[in-house]
Short mmCIF file of C-alpha atoms in Angstrom, two decimals:
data_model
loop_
_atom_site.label_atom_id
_atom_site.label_comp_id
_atom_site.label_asym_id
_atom_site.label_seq_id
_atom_site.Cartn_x
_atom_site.Cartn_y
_atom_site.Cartn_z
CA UNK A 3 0.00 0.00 0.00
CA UNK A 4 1.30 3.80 -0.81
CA UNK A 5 1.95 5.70 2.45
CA UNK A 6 0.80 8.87 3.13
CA UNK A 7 2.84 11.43 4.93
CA UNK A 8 1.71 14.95 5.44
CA UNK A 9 3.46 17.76 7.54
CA UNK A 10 3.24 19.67 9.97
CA UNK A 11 0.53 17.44 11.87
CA UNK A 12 -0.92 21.18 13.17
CA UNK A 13 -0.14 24.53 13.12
CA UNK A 14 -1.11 27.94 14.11
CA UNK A 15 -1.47 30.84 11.82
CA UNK A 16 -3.01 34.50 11.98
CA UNK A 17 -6.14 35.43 9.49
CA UNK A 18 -4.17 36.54 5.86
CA UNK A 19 -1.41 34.34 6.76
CA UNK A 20 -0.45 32.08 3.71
CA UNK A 21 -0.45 28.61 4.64
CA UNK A 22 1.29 25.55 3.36
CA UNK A 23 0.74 21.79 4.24
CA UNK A 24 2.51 18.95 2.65
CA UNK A 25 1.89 15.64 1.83
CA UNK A 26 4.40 12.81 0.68
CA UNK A 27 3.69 9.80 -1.03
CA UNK A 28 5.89 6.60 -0.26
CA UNK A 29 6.11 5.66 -3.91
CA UNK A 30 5.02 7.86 -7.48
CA UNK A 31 1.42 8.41 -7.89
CA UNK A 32 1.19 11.30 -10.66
CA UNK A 33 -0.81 13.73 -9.75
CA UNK A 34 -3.50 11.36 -8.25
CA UNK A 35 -3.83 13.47 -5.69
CA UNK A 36 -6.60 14.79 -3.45
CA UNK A 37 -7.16 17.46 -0.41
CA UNK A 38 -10.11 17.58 1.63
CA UNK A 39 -11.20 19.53 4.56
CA UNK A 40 -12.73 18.36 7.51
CA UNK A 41 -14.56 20.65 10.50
CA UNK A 42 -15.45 18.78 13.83
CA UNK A 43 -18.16 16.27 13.70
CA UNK A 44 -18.39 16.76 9.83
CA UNK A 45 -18.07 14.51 6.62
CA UNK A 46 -15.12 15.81 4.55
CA UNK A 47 -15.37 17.68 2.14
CA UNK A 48 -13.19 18.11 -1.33
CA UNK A 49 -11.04 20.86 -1.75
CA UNK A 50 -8.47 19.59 -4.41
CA UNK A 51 -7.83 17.07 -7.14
CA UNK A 52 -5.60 15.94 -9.53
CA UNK A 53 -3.47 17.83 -7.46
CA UNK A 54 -3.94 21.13 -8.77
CA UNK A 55 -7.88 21.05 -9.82
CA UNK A 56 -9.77 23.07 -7.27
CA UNK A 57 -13.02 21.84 -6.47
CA UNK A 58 -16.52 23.82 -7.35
CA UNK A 59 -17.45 25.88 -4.68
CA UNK A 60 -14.26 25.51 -3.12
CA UNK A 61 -12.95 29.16 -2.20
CA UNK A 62 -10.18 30.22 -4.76
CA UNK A 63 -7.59 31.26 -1.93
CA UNK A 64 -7.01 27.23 -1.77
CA UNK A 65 -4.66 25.85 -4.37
CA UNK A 66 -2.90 22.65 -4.86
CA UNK A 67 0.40 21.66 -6.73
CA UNK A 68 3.03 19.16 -6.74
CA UNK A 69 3.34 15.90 -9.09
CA UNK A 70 4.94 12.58 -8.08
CA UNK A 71 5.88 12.16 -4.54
CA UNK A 72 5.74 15.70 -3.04
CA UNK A 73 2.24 17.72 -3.41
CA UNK A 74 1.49 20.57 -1.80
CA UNK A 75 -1.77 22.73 -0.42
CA UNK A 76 -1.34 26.69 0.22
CA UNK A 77 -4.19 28.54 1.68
CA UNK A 78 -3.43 31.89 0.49
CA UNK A 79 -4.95 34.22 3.13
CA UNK A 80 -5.77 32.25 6.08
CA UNK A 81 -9.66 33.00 7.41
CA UNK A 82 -11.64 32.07 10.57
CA UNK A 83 -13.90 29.12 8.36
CA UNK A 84 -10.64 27.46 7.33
CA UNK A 85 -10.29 26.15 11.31
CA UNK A 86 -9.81 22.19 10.25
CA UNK A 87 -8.11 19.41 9.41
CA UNK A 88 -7.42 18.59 6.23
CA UNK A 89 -6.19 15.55 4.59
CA UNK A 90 -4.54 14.47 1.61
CA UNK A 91 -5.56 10.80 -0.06
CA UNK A 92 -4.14 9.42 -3.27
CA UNK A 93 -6.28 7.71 -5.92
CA UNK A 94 -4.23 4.57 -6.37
CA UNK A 95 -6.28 1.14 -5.19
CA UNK A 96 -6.24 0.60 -1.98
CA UNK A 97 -6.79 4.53 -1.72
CA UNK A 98 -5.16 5.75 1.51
CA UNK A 99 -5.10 8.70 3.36
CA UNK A 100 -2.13 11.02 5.21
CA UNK A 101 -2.44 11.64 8.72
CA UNK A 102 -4.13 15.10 9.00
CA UNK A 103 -2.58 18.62 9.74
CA UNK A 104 -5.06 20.36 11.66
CA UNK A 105 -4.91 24.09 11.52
CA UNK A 106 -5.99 26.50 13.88
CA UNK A 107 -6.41 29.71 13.86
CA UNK A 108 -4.21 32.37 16.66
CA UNK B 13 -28.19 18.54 -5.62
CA UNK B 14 -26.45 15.71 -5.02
CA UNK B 15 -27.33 14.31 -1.46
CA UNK B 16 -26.04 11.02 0.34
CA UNK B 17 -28.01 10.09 3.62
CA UNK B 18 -26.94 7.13 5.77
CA UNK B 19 -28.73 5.34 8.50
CA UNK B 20 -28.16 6.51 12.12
CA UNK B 21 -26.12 5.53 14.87
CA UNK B 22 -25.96 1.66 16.21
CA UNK B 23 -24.76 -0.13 19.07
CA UNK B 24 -23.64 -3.52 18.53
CA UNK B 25 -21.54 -6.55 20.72
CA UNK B 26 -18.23 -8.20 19.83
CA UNK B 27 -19.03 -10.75 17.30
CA UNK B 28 -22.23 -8.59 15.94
CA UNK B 29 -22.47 -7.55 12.59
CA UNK B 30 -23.87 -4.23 11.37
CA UNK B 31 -25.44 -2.71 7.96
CA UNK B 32 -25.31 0.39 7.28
CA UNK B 33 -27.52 2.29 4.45
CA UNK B 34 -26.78 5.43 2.49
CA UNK B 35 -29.64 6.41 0.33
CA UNK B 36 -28.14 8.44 -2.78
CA UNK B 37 -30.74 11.14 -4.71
CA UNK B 38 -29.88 14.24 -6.88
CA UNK B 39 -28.68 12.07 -9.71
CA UNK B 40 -28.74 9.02 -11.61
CA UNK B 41 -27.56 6.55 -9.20
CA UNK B 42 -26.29 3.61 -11.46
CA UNK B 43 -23.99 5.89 -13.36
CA UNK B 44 -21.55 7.04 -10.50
CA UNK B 45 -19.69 4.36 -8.03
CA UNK B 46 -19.37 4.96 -4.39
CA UNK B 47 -17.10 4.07 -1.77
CA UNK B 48 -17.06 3.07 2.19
CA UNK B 49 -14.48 5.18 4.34
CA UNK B 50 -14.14 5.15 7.95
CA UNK B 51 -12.53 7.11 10.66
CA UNK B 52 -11.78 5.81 14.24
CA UNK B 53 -12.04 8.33 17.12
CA UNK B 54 -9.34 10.94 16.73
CA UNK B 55 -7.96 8.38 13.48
CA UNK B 56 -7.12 8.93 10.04
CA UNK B 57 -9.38 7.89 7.16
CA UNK B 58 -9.71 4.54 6.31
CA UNK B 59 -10.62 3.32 3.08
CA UNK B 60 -12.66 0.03 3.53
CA UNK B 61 -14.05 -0.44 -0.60
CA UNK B 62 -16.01 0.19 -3.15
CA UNK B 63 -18.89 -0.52 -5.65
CA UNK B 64 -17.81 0.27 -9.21
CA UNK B 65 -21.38 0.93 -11.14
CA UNK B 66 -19.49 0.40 -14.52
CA UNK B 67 -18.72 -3.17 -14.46
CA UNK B 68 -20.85 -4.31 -10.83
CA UNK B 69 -17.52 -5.49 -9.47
CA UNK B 70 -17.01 -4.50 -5.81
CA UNK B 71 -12.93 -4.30 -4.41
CA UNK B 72 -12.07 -4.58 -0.87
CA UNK B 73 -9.37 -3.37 1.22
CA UNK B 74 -7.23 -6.21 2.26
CA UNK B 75 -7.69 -5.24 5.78
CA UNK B 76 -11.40 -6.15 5.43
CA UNK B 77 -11.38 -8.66 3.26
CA UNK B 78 -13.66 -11.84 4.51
CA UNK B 79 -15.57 -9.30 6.92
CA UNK B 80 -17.30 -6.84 4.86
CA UNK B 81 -19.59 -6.63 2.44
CA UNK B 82 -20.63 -3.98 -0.70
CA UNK B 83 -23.71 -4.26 -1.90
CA UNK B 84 -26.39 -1.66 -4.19
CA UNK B 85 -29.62 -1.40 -4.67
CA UNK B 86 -30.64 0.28 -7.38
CA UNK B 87 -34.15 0.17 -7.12
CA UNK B 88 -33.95 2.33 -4.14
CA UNK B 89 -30.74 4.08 -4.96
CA UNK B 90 -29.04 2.64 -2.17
CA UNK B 91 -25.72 1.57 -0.91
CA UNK B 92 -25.03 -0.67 2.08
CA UNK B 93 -22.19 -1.59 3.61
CA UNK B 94 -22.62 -4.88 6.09
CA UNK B 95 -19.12 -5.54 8.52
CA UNK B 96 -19.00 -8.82 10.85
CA UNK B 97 -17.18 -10.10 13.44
CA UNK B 98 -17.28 -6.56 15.00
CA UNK B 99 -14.52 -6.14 17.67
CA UNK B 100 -14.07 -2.76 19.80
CA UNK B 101 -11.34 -1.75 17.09
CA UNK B 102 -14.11 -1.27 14.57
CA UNK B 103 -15.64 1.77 16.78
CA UNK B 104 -15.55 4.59 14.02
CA UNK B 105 -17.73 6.91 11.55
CA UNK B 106 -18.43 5.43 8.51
CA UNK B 107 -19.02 6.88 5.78
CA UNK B 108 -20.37 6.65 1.94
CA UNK B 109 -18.65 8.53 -0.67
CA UNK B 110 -19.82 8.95 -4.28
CA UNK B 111 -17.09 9.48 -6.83
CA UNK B 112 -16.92 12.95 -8.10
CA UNK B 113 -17.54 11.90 -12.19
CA UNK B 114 -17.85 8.88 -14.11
CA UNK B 115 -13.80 9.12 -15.13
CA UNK B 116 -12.73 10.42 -11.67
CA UNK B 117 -13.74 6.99 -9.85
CA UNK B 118 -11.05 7.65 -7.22
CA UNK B 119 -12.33 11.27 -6.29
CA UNK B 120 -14.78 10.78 -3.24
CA UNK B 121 -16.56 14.19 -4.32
CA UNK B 122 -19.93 13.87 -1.74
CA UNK B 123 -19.57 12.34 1.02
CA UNK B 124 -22.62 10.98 3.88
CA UNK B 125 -23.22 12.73 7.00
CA UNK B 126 -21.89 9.64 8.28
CA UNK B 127 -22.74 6.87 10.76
CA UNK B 128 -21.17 6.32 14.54
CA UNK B 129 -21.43 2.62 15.09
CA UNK B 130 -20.10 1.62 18.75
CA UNK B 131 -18.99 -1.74 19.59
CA UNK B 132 -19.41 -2.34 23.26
CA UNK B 133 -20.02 -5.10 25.60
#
């Protein structure tokens, strides 16, 4: 199975801060690559895919890159309804997840 | 719109098995496939399978293999998803989670409210 890493596991950022999780895949995967945020007691919801192709209705301040191993999500100015955690998940069977970076805001 | 509702919460002993029911409308439900996720308490999400509406085939997760079960019914535009041998481990959310297009079968795109099952003595 292809192992999900993503970094940091939470942070802490101001509103307008730009903010940048990571996610690394064990082994190549393209750009099969998805982000989805989840609030507290909710389904998730998704953000990203293909890496790079944002979501309808997803705000434009999110944006995903990356190809191969290393992907990346920015959130470019940080607001109070992005409090979550948001995951990454590649599309290659079995699908798996990363662990989460839950981001708060100061 | 697109909407995904699953049954609610159940309670179940070690050994028990439970089925749980996510009733798709908003579109046509033969044409998309959907897949079973769950999350632990405080856990990442797990992928447990899926039921591919092109071909009818269903694919497990090794992890569950021999324990869980896929199944559709079109007629009602439902998905179930029936786990035995429940053991305290399986405590979680689960979810349904209808691929975002017909091409993108890998991109969960709606997702359930979710059910809590609890498996308690």
């Amino acid at each position: 199975d292809i192992q999900m890493t993503q970094s940091p596991s939470s942070l802490s950022a101001s509103v307008g801060d730009r903010v940048t999780i990571t996610c690394r895949a064990s082994q190549t995967i393209s750009r099969y690559l998805n982000w989805y945020q989840q609030k507290p007691g909710k389904a998730p919801k998704l953000l990203i895919y293909d890496a790079s192709s944002l979501q309808s209705g997803a705000p434009p301040r999110f944006s995903g890159s990356g190809s191969g191993t290393d992907f990346t999500l920015t959130i470019s100015s940080l607001q109070p309804e992005d409090s979550a955690t948001y995951y990454c998940q590649q599309s290659y069977s079995p699908l798996t997840f990363g662990g989460g970076t839950k981001v708060e805001i100061k | 719109q697109v909407q995904l509702v699953q049954s609610g919460a159940e309670v179940k002993k070690p050994g028990a098995s439970v089925k749980v029911s996510c009733k798709a409308s908003g579109y046509t439900f033969n044409s998309y496939s959907m897949h079973w996720v769950r999350q632990a308490p405080g856990q990442r999400l797990e992928w447990m399978g899926w039921s591919n509406a092109g071909n009818g085939n269903t694919k497990y997760s090794q992890k569950f293999q021999g324990r869980v079960s896929i199944t559709r019914d079109t007629s009602a535009s439902t998905a179930y998803m029936e786990l035995s041998s429940l053991r305290s481990e399986d405590t979680a959310v689960y979810y349904c989670a209808r691929v975002l297009t017909v091409v993108l079968t890998a991109t969960l795109g709606y997702w359930g409210q979710g059910t809590l099952v609890t498996v308690s003595s």
